[in-house]
Amino acid sequence: METVLTAGRRMAPGLALAGTVAAGAFGARHALGVAALSPMILAIVLGVGVRAAAGMPNRLRPGVGLAARTLLRLAVVLLGAQVTLAQVGAIGGGGVLVLAAALGGTFLFTLWLGRALGVGQGVGMLIAAGTSICGASAVAAVRSVTRADDADVAYAVACVTLFGTLAMVLLPLAAAVLGLDPAAYGLWVGASVHEVAQVVAAAYQRGVEAGEIGTVAKLARVVMLAPVVMALGLWLARGGGGMAGEEGAARPPFPWFVAGFAALVLVNSLFPLPASVTAAAGAASVALLTVALGALGLETDLRALKAKGLRPLVLAAAAWLFIAGFSLVLVRAVV
């Protein structure tokens, strides 16, 4: 039986490489001076680049695999320390309805259109999750309960990053044309923009009120990650969508890490954690997600990405336009 020391030695080279890629991502964001640019996105790009330039020796694979899976699950659990049920309630019943309807409608629309376009179900689910819930974090979480491969993850993260960035730039301009007040604009941004950092950057461009509402709405969407991933994992475990039911296919694992996320949200709601603890948990979650996505990049072959073609990109563009338009209609009806 492998001892802890032996296992540590076997994992160390790959973990060190994934950590180095993550450190490079944080350094690149600092050098670029763009706070809304997620280090997770930079990490997966750097990881893919390192893999293309140097390959993936067998001695690195165990540690890289541990970073891409185990550290990812731990990072998702720690996300739960950032939100409380009170924050969800702060946007009111109408706001929650807007968020839930936009999320559910976008997820189902993206899956439907993905099938119509002939996009693989794995990458289609990842794009659906990243667009409808919370960008790269949702892509990484959903990947853990599907049979999507590393190329699917890299492609999906690239797509949601591209269109989330476009939304961050274009929505503040559209708000002036549409005549949205701060409350309506903040809810619209929180319901439709992909990454938390992108929401903050876009929402505060229209004032403090819009920024606060947009941030709280986005955190409420993050809370919805838990039930969506758990339901998806159960559906796939029962053969849903033909992904888990194929002969010889492994059954997707029950997403216990998402249950941990939900438990931490509940604990933080009933017994509010000190600000220092939530800040530390948030920083640790971002760091672990950056290491994990860097590792996923290291596992991704550029040839596999090229083989996916342009259809997933078309799907991501359509999903982005859908969530922006549908959520705007919902906001207009509620606010």
mmCIF file of C-alpha atoms in Angstrom:
data_model
loop_
_atom_site.group_PDB
_atom_site.id
_atom_site.type_symbol
_atom_site.label_atom_id
_atom_site.label_comp_id
_atom_site.label_asym_id
_atom_site.label_seq_id
_atom_site.Cartn_x
_atom_site.Cartn_y
_atom_site.Cartn_z
ATOM 1 C CA MET A 1 0.000 0.000 0.000
ATOM 2 C CA GLU A 2 1.307 3.427 -0.981
ATOM 3 C CA THR A 3 2.445 5.465 1.997
ATOM 4 C CA VAL A 4 1.559 9.115 2.419
ATOM 5 C CA LEU A 5 5.199 10.069 1.893
ATOM 6 C CA THR A 6 5.438 8.045 -1.317
ATOM 7 C CA ALA A 7 2.172 9.493 -2.605
ATOM 8 C CA GLY A 8 3.382 12.998 -1.778
ATOM 9 C CA ARG A 9 6.587 12.475 -3.711
ATOM 10 C CA ARG A 10 4.595 11.148 -6.679
ATOM 11 C CA MET A 11 2.202 14.112 -6.655
ATOM 12 C CA ALA A 12 4.741 16.859 -5.915
ATOM 13 C CA PRO A 13 6.135 17.532 -9.445
ATOM 14 C CA GLY A 14 2.725 17.963 -11.055
ATOM 15 C CA LEU A 15 1.350 20.018 -8.173
ATOM 16 C CA ALA A 16 4.421 22.245 -8.311
ATOM 17 C CA LEU A 17 3.931 22.824 -12.037
ATOM 18 C CA ALA A 18 0.221 23.621 -11.622
ATOM 19 C CA GLY A 19 1.096 25.990 -8.786
ATOM 20 C CA THR A 20 3.726 27.687 -10.920
ATOM 21 C CA VAL A 21 1.200 28.188 -13.728
ATOM 22 C CA ALA A 22 -1.255 29.700 -11.214
ATOM 23 C CA ALA A 23 1.433 32.025 -9.853
ATOM 24 C CA GLY A 24 2.194 33.095 -13.406
ATOM 25 C CA ALA A 25 -1.498 33.865 -13.946
ATOM 26 C CA PHE A 26 -1.674 36.077 -10.857
ATOM 27 C CA GLY A 27 1.540 37.788 -11.925
ATOM 28 C CA ALA A 28 0.206 38.401 -15.429
ATOM 29 C CA ARG A 29 -3.023 39.932 -14.088
ATOM 30 C CA HIS A 30 -1.009 42.239 -11.845
ATOM 31 C CA ALA A 31 1.247 43.228 -14.721
ATOM 32 C CA LEU A 32 -1.722 43.946 -16.994
ATOM 33 C CA GLY A 33 -3.424 45.970 -14.247
ATOM 34 C CA VAL A 34 -6.952 44.754 -15.100
ATOM 35 C CA ALA A 35 -8.735 43.728 -11.904
ATOM 36 C CA ALA A 36 -11.745 42.311 -13.762
ATOM 37 C CA LEU A 37 -9.490 39.867 -15.640
ATOM 38 C CA SER A 38 -9.810 36.564 -13.806
ATOM 39 C CA PRO A 39 -6.562 34.757 -12.940
ATOM 40 C CA MET A 40 -8.473 31.512 -13.561
ATOM 41 C CA ILE A 41 -8.809 32.422 -17.227
ATOM 42 C CA LEU A 42 -5.155 33.357 -17.522
ATOM 43 C CA ALA A 43 -4.167 30.114 -15.788
ATOM 44 C CA ILE A 44 -5.954 27.866 -18.252
ATOM 45 C CA VAL A 45 -4.447 29.814 -21.172
ATOM 46 C CA LEU A 46 -0.960 29.542 -19.680
ATOM 47 C CA GLY A 47 -1.494 25.849 -18.953
ATOM 48 C CA VAL A 48 -2.507 25.130 -22.538
ATOM 49 C CA GLY A 49 0.530 27.080 -23.739
ATOM 50 C CA VAL A 50 2.943 25.180 -21.482
ATOM 51 C CA ARG A 51 1.449 21.873 -22.616
ATOM 52 C CA ALA A 52 1.822 22.866 -26.274
ATOM 53 C CA ALA A 53 5.436 23.941 -25.778
ATOM 54 C CA ALA A 54 6.728 21.222 -23.461
ATOM 55 C CA GLY A 55 4.216 18.356 -23.524
ATOM 56 C CA MET A 56 3.076 16.435 -20.456
ATOM 57 C CA PRO A 57 5.644 13.916 -19.115
ATOM 58 C CA ASN A 58 4.148 10.960 -17.259
ATOM 59 C CA ARG A 59 5.817 11.916 -13.977
ATOM 60 C CA LEU A 60 3.747 15.129 -13.896
ATOM 61 C CA ARG A 61 0.367 13.562 -14.570
ATOM 62 C CA PRO A 62 -0.559 12.371 -11.022
ATOM 63 C CA GLY A 63 -0.050 15.770 -9.411
ATOM 64 C CA VAL A 64 -1.675 17.674 -12.270
ATOM 65 C CA GLY A 65 -4.653 15.330 -12.076
ATOM 66 C CA LEU A 66 -4.957 15.867 -8.321
ATOM 67 C CA ALA A 67 -4.926 19.635 -8.823
ATOM 68 C CA ALA A 68 -7.513 19.490 -11.597
ATOM 69 C CA ARG A 69 -9.975 17.418 -9.579
ATOM 70 C CA THR A 70 -9.463 17.320 -5.819
ATOM 71 C CA LEU A 71 -8.353 20.940 -5.434
ATOM 72 C CA LEU A 72 -11.202 21.986 -7.718
ATOM 73 C CA ARG A 73 -13.781 20.356 -5.459
ATOM 74 C CA LEU A 74 -12.274 21.977 -2.363
ATOM 75 C CA ALA A 75 -12.358 25.386 -4.062
ATOM 76 C CA VAL A 76 -16.068 25.011 -4.860
ATOM 77 C CA VAL A 77 -16.810 24.149 -1.219
ATOM 78 C CA LEU A 78 -15.015 27.326 -0.078
ATOM 79 C CA LEU A 79 -17.153 29.435 -2.405
ATOM 80 C CA GLY A 80 -19.986 28.796 0.042
ATOM 81 C CA ALA A 81 -18.358 31.058 2.614
ATOM 82 C CA GLN A 82 -18.917 34.069 0.361
ATOM 83 C CA VAL A 83 -22.704 34.100 0.390
ATOM 84 C CA THR A 84 -25.665 33.842 2.758
ATOM 85 C CA LEU A 85 -29.351 33.231 2.317
ATOM 86 C CA ALA A 86 -29.964 36.758 3.630
ATOM 87 C CA GLN A 87 -28.101 38.155 0.617
ATOM 88 C CA VAL A 88 -30.363 36.172 -1.664
ATOM 89 C CA GLY A 89 -33.410 37.502 0.164
ATOM 90 C CA ALA A 90 -32.129 41.078 -0.059
ATOM 91 C CA ILE A 91 -33.036 41.328 -3.741
ATOM 92 C CA GLY A 92 -36.649 40.374 -3.012
ATOM 93 C CA GLY A 93 -38.949 37.725 -4.371
ATOM 94 C CA GLY A 94 -39.182 39.365 -7.775
ATOM 95 C CA GLY A 95 -35.419 39.545 -8.096
ATOM 96 C CA VAL A 96 -34.994 35.894 -7.141
ATOM 97 C CA LEU A 97 -37.639 34.975 -9.702
ATOM 98 C CA VAL A 98 -35.757 36.900 -12.388
ATOM 99 C CA LEU A 99 -32.492 35.142 -11.514
ATOM 100 C CA ALA A 100 -34.016 31.660 -11.375
ATOM 101 C CA ALA A 101 -35.963 32.097 -14.609
ATOM 102 C CA ALA A 102 -32.971 33.562 -16.465
ATOM 103 C CA LEU A 103 -30.707 30.782 -15.208
ATOM 104 C CA GLY A 104 -33.112 27.944 -15.962
ATOM 105 C CA GLY A 105 -34.227 29.346 -19.297
ATOM 106 C CA THR A 106 -30.670 29.941 -20.479
ATOM 107 C CA PHE A 107 -29.470 26.522 -19.375
ATOM 108 C CA LEU A 108 -32.289 24.700 -21.182
ATOM 109 C CA PHE A 109 -32.043 26.916 -24.274
ATOM 110 C CA THR A 110 -28.309 26.284 -24.539
ATOM 111 C CA LEU A 111 -28.726 22.511 -24.227
ATOM 112 C CA TRP A 112 -31.476 22.551 -26.871
ATOM 113 C CA LEU A 113 -29.522 24.719 -29.300
ATOM 114 C CA GLY A 114 -26.376 22.671 -28.705
ATOM 115 C CA ARG A 115 -28.181 19.543 -29.857
ATOM 116 C CA ALA A 116 -29.626 21.413 -32.844
ATOM 117 C CA LEU A 117 -26.161 22.628 -33.849
ATOM 118 C CA GLY A 118 -24.577 19.204 -33.355
ATOM 119 C CA VAL A 119 -22.351 20.400 -30.518
ATOM 120 C CA GLY A 120 -21.136 17.623 -28.219
ATOM 121 C CA GLN A 121 -23.245 17.314 -25.085
ATOM 122 C CA GLY A 122 -20.216 17.614 -22.816
ATOM 123 C CA VAL A 123 -19.070 21.012 -24.064
ATOM 124 C CA GLY A 124 -22.700 22.091 -24.497
ATOM 125 C CA MET A 125 -23.420 21.480 -20.805
ATOM 126 C CA LEU A 126 -20.311 23.348 -19.766
ATOM 127 C CA ILE A 127 -21.190 26.369 -21.892
ATOM 128 C CA ALA A 128 -24.754 26.247 -20.536
ATOM 129 C CA ALA A 129 -23.477 26.235 -16.950
ATOM 130 C CA GLY A 130 -20.834 28.909 -17.478
ATOM 131 C CA THR A 131 -23.269 31.261 -19.196
ATOM 132 C CA SER A 132 -26.264 30.745 -16.927
ATOM 133 C CA ILE A 133 -24.570 30.500 -13.502
ATOM 134 C CA CYS A 134 -21.106 31.898 -12.805
ATOM 135 C CA GLY A 135 -18.587 31.557 -15.595
ATOM 136 C CA ALA A 136 -15.410 29.519 -15.183
ATOM 137 C CA SER A 137 -16.318 28.370 -11.650
ATOM 138 C CA ALA A 138 -19.541 26.808 -12.903
ATOM 139 C CA VAL A 139 -17.755 25.223 -15.870
ATOM 140 C CA ALA A 140 -15.262 23.631 -13.497
ATOM 141 C CA ALA A 141 -17.962 22.455 -11.076
ATOM 142 C CA VAL A 142 -20.196 20.952 -13.760
ATOM 143 C CA ARG A 143 -17.234 19.228 -15.357
ATOM 144 C CA SER A 144 -16.885 17.201 -12.159
ATOM 145 C CA VAL A 145 -20.256 15.526 -12.679
ATOM 146 C CA THR A 146 -20.086 15.017 -16.453
ATOM 147 C CA ARG A 147 -17.875 13.035 -18.803
ATOM 148 C CA ALA A 148 -16.658 16.208 -20.500
ATOM 149 C CA ASP A 149 -12.949 16.082 -21.355
ATOM 150 C CA ASP A 150 -10.260 18.671 -20.709
ATOM 151 C CA ALA A 151 -10.577 20.124 -24.208
ATOM 152 C CA ASP A 152 -14.290 20.696 -23.539
ATOM 153 C CA VAL A 153 -13.403 22.590 -20.358
ATOM 154 C CA ALA A 154 -10.777 24.748 -22.037
ATOM 155 C CA TYR A 155 -13.097 25.585 -24.928
ATOM 156 C CA ALA A 156 -16.034 26.378 -22.628
ATOM 157 C CA VAL A 157 -13.921 28.591 -20.356
ATOM 158 C CA ALA A 158 -12.592 30.479 -23.379
ATOM 159 C CA CYS A 159 -16.130 31.021 -24.664
ATOM 160 C CA VAL A 160 -17.665 32.261 -21.424
ATOM 161 C CA THR A 161 -14.646 34.506 -20.865
ATOM 162 C CA LEU A 162 -14.976 36.103 -24.291
ATOM 163 C CA PHE A 163 -18.682 36.798 -24.060
ATOM 164 C CA GLY A 164 -18.618 37.705 -20.378
ATOM 165 C CA THR A 165 -16.003 40.331 -21.198
ATOM 166 C CA LEU A 166 -18.110 41.665 -24.063
ATOM 167 C CA ALA A 167 -21.096 41.884 -21.726
ATOM 168 C CA MET A 168 -19.013 43.754 -19.147
ATOM 169 C CA VAL A 169 -18.150 46.372 -21.783
ATOM 170 C CA LEU A 170 -21.450 46.613 -23.653
ATOM 171 C CA LEU A 171 -24.101 46.480 -20.917
ATOM 172 C CA PRO A 172 -23.167 49.841 -19.337
ATOM 173 C CA LEU A 173 -23.482 51.420 -22.795
ATOM 174 C CA ALA A 174 -26.805 49.707 -23.436
ATOM 175 C CA ALA A 175 -28.206 50.866 -20.075
ATOM 176 C CA ALA A 176 -28.067 54.508 -21.145
ATOM 177 C CA VAL A 177 -29.888 53.750 -24.399
ATOM 178 C CA LEU A 178 -32.510 51.613 -22.648
ATOM 179 C CA GLY A 179 -33.084 54.158 -19.885
ATOM 180 C CA LEU A 180 -32.694 51.664 -17.043
ATOM 181 C CA ASP A 181 -32.676 53.020 -13.505
ATOM 182 C CA PRO A 182 -29.896 51.832 -11.123
ATOM 183 C CA ALA A 183 -32.022 49.077 -9.544
ATOM 184 C CA ALA A 184 -33.111 47.618 -12.868
ATOM 185 C CA TYR A 185 -29.634 47.901 -14.361
ATOM 186 C CA GLY A 186 -27.944 46.256 -11.365
ATOM 187 C CA LEU A 187 -30.369 43.334 -11.434
ATOM 188 C CA TRP A 188 -29.914 42.968 -15.189
ATOM 189 C CA VAL A 189 -26.129 42.825 -14.891
ATOM 190 C CA GLY A 190 -26.280 40.422 -11.942
ATOM 191 C CA ALA A 191 -28.654 38.150 -13.839
ATOM 192 C CA SER A 192 -26.801 38.058 -17.151
ATOM 193 C CA VAL A 193 -23.040 38.690 -16.879
ATOM 194 C CA HIS A 194 -20.872 35.606 -16.431
ATOM 195 C CA GLU A 195 -18.073 36.131 -13.858
ATOM 196 C CA VAL A 196 -18.386 37.807 -10.446
ATOM 197 C CA ALA A 197 -15.517 40.199 -11.226
ATOM 198 C CA GLN A 198 -17.134 41.128 -14.541
ATOM 199 C CA VAL A 199 -20.440 41.855 -12.769
ATOM 200 C CA VAL A 200 -18.738 44.121 -10.238
ATOM 201 C CA ALA A 201 -16.862 45.984 -12.976
ATOM 202 C CA ALA A 202 -19.992 46.467 -15.102
ATOM 203 C CA ALA A 203 -22.500 47.226 -12.338
ATOM 204 C CA TYR A 204 -20.507 49.925 -10.537
ATOM 205 C CA GLN A 205 -20.112 51.890 -13.765
ATOM 206 C CA ARG A 206 -23.688 53.079 -13.205
ATOM 207 C CA GLY A 207 -23.268 54.071 -9.561
ATOM 208 C CA VAL A 208 -23.091 52.589 -6.071
ATOM 209 C CA GLU A 209 -26.732 51.478 -5.939
ATOM 210 C CA ALA A 210 -26.448 49.610 -9.215
ATOM 211 C CA GLY A 211 -23.138 48.111 -8.108
ATOM 212 C CA GLU A 212 -24.491 46.811 -4.820
ATOM 213 C CA ILE A 213 -27.631 45.324 -6.395
ATOM 214 C CA GLY A 214 -25.644 43.750 -9.216
ATOM 215 C CA THR A 215 -23.148 42.178 -6.817
ATOM 216 C CA VAL A 216 -25.842 40.746 -4.526
ATOM 217 C CA ALA A 217 -27.791 39.411 -7.516
ATOM 218 C CA LYS A 218 -24.670 37.718 -8.832
ATOM 219 C CA LEU A 219 -23.957 36.132 -5.445
ATOM 220 C CA ALA A 220 -27.508 34.817 -5.458
ATOM 221 C CA ARG A 221 -26.779 33.178 -8.813
ATOM 222 C CA VAL A 222 -23.673 31.600 -7.277
ATOM 223 C CA VAL A 223 -25.881 30.052 -4.566
ATOM 224 C CA MET A 224 -27.907 28.434 -7.338
ATOM 225 C CA LEU A 225 -24.791 26.557 -8.445
ATOM 226 C CA ALA A 226 -25.371 23.947 -5.743
ATOM 227 C CA PRO A 227 -28.875 22.733 -6.691
ATOM 228 C CA VAL A 228 -28.107 22.887 -10.426
ATOM 229 C CA VAL A 229 -24.933 20.781 -10.201
ATOM 230 C CA MET A 230 -26.509 18.352 -7.755
ATOM 231 C CA ALA A 231 -29.585 17.875 -9.939
ATOM 232 C CA LEU A 232 -27.425 17.487 -13.046
ATOM 233 C CA GLY A 233 -25.239 14.903 -11.320
ATOM 234 C CA LEU A 234 -28.270 12.857 -10.265
ATOM 235 C CA TRP A 235 -29.790 13.103 -13.752
ATOM 236 C CA LEU A 236 -26.598 11.940 -15.434
ATOM 237 C CA ALA A 237 -26.123 9.147 -12.882
ATOM 238 C CA ARG A 238 -29.498 7.791 -13.992
ATOM 239 C CA GLY A 239 -28.490 7.846 -17.635
ATOM 240 C CA GLY A 240 -29.871 11.288 -18.503
ATOM 241 C CA GLY A 241 -28.918 12.638 -21.907
ATOM 242 C CA GLY A 242 -27.243 9.391 -22.921
ATOM 243 C CA MET A 243 -23.957 10.408 -21.304
ATOM 244 C CA ALA A 244 -23.939 8.101 -18.319
ATOM 245 C CA GLY A 245 -25.941 5.293 -19.759
ATOM 246 C CA GLU A 246 -23.573 4.286 -22.557
ATOM 247 C CA GLU A 247 -22.187 0.802 -22.324
ATOM 248 C CA GLY A 248 -18.941 0.753 -20.401
ATOM 249 C CA ALA A 249 -19.247 4.356 -19.338
ATOM 250 C CA ALA A 250 -18.469 5.276 -15.771
ATOM 251 C CA ARG A 251 -21.351 6.656 -13.745
ATOM 252 C CA PRO A 252 -20.809 10.309 -12.832
ATOM 253 C CA PRO A 253 -20.014 10.730 -9.143
ATOM 254 C CA PHE A 254 -22.562 12.230 -6.784
ATOM 255 C CA PRO A 255 -21.353 15.802 -6.266
ATOM 256 C CA TRP A 256 -20.603 15.689 -2.532
ATOM 257 C CA PHE A 257 -18.438 18.779 -2.901
ATOM 258 C CA VAL A 258 -21.549 20.727 -3.925
ATOM 259 C CA ALA A 259 -23.289 19.456 -0.798
ATOM 260 C CA GLY A 260 -20.315 20.865 1.116
ATOM 261 C CA PHE A 261 -20.780 24.192 -0.655
ATOM 262 C CA ALA A 262 -24.464 24.268 0.317
ATOM 263 C CA ALA A 263 -23.648 23.318 3.914
ATOM 264 C CA LEU A 264 -21.153 26.165 4.194
ATOM 265 C CA VAL A 265 -23.744 28.625 2.824
ATOM 266 C CA LEU A 266 -26.199 27.397 5.472
ATOM 267 C CA VAL A 267 -23.632 27.673 8.272
ATOM 268 C CA ASN A 268 -22.686 31.179 7.177
ATOM 269 C CA SER A 269 -26.382 32.102 7.063
ATOM 270 C CA LEU A 270 -27.205 30.803 10.552
ATOM 271 C CA PHE A 271 -23.917 31.688 12.250
ATOM 272 C CA PRO A 272 -22.302 34.512 10.240
ATOM 273 C CA LEU A 273 -18.598 33.941 9.791
ATOM 274 C CA PRO A 274 -16.192 36.754 10.723
ATOM 275 C CA ALA A 275 -15.187 38.974 7.845
ATOM 276 C CA SER A 276 -11.590 37.801 8.175
ATOM 277 C CA VAL A 277 -12.694 34.176 7.719
ATOM 278 C CA THR A 278 -14.866 34.852 4.687
ATOM 279 C CA ALA A 279 -12.084 36.935 3.134
ATOM 280 C CA ALA A 280 -9.546 34.163 3.710
ATOM 281 C CA ALA A 281 -11.935 31.535 2.331
ATOM 282 C CA GLY A 282 -12.587 33.679 -0.724
ATOM 283 C CA ALA A 283 -8.899 34.183 -1.398
ATOM 284 C CA ALA A 284 -8.224 30.463 -0.915
ATOM 285 C CA SER A 285 -11.077 29.544 -3.255
ATOM 286 C CA VAL A 286 -9.766 31.799 -6.025
ATOM 287 C CA ALA A 287 -6.226 30.474 -5.543
ATOM 288 C CA LEU A 288 -7.340 26.823 -5.641
ATOM 289 C CA LEU A 289 -9.574 27.392 -8.668
ATOM 290 C CA THR A 290 -6.655 29.075 -10.426
ATOM 291 C CA VAL A 291 -4.378 26.109 -9.695
ATOM 292 C CA ALA A 292 -7.108 23.682 -10.792
ATOM 293 C CA LEU A 293 -7.827 25.458 -14.073
ATOM 294 C CA GLY A 294 -4.113 25.805 -14.730
ATOM 295 C CA ALA A 295 -3.899 22.029 -14.302
ATOM 296 C CA LEU A 296 -6.823 21.529 -16.692
ATOM 297 C CA GLY A 297 -4.925 23.640 -19.201
ATOM 298 C CA LEU A 298 -1.859 21.445 -18.743
ATOM 299 C CA GLU A 299 -4.005 18.404 -19.523
ATOM 300 C CA THR A 300 -5.431 19.971 -22.699
ATOM 301 C CA ASP A 301 -4.003 19.267 -26.141
ATOM 302 C CA LEU A 302 -4.429 22.130 -28.634
ATOM 303 C CA ARG A 303 -5.207 19.598 -31.347
ATOM 304 C CA ALA A 304 -8.242 18.501 -29.366
ATOM 305 C CA LEU A 305 -9.408 22.111 -29.106
ATOM 306 C CA LYS A 306 -9.039 22.613 -32.854
ATOM 307 C CA ALA A 307 -11.047 19.462 -33.482
ATOM 308 C CA LYS A 308 -14.052 20.981 -31.693
ATOM 309 C CA GLY A 309 -14.536 23.470 -34.544
ATOM 310 C CA LEU A 310 -16.484 26.724 -34.392
ATOM 311 C CA ARG A 311 -19.914 25.369 -33.462
ATOM 312 C CA PRO A 312 -19.356 25.624 -29.687
ATOM 313 C CA LEU A 313 -18.323 29.257 -30.193
ATOM 314 C CA VAL A 314 -21.569 29.924 -32.081
ATOM 315 C CA LEU A 315 -23.464 28.204 -29.261
ATOM 316 C CA ALA A 316 -21.779 30.363 -26.609
ATOM 317 C CA ALA A 317 -22.570 33.536 -28.570
ATOM 318 C CA ALA A 318 -26.225 32.554 -28.867
ATOM 319 C CA ALA A 319 -26.408 31.658 -25.163
ATOM 320 C CA TRP A 320 -24.917 35.050 -24.240
ATOM 321 C CA LEU A 321 -27.419 36.926 -26.401
ATOM 322 C CA PHE A 322 -30.261 34.833 -24.999
ATOM 323 C CA ILE A 323 -29.452 35.444 -21.342
ATOM 324 C CA ALA A 324 -28.954 39.173 -21.965
ATOM 325 C CA GLY A 325 -32.239 39.535 -23.829
ATOM 326 C CA PHE A 326 -34.340 37.179 -21.703
ATOM 327 C CA SER A 327 -33.161 38.614 -18.403
ATOM 328 C CA LEU A 328 -33.797 42.158 -19.657
ATOM 329 C CA VAL A 329 -37.395 41.203 -20.486
ATOM 330 C CA LEU A 330 -37.782 39.683 -17.018
ATOM 331 C CA VAL A 331 -36.286 42.740 -15.299
ATOM 332 C CA ARG A 332 -38.588 45.052 -17.243
ATOM 333 C CA ALA A 333 -41.569 42.965 -16.110
ATOM 334 C CA VAL A 334 -40.587 42.830 -12.427
ATOM 335 C CA VAL A 335 -38.728 46.028 -11.492
#
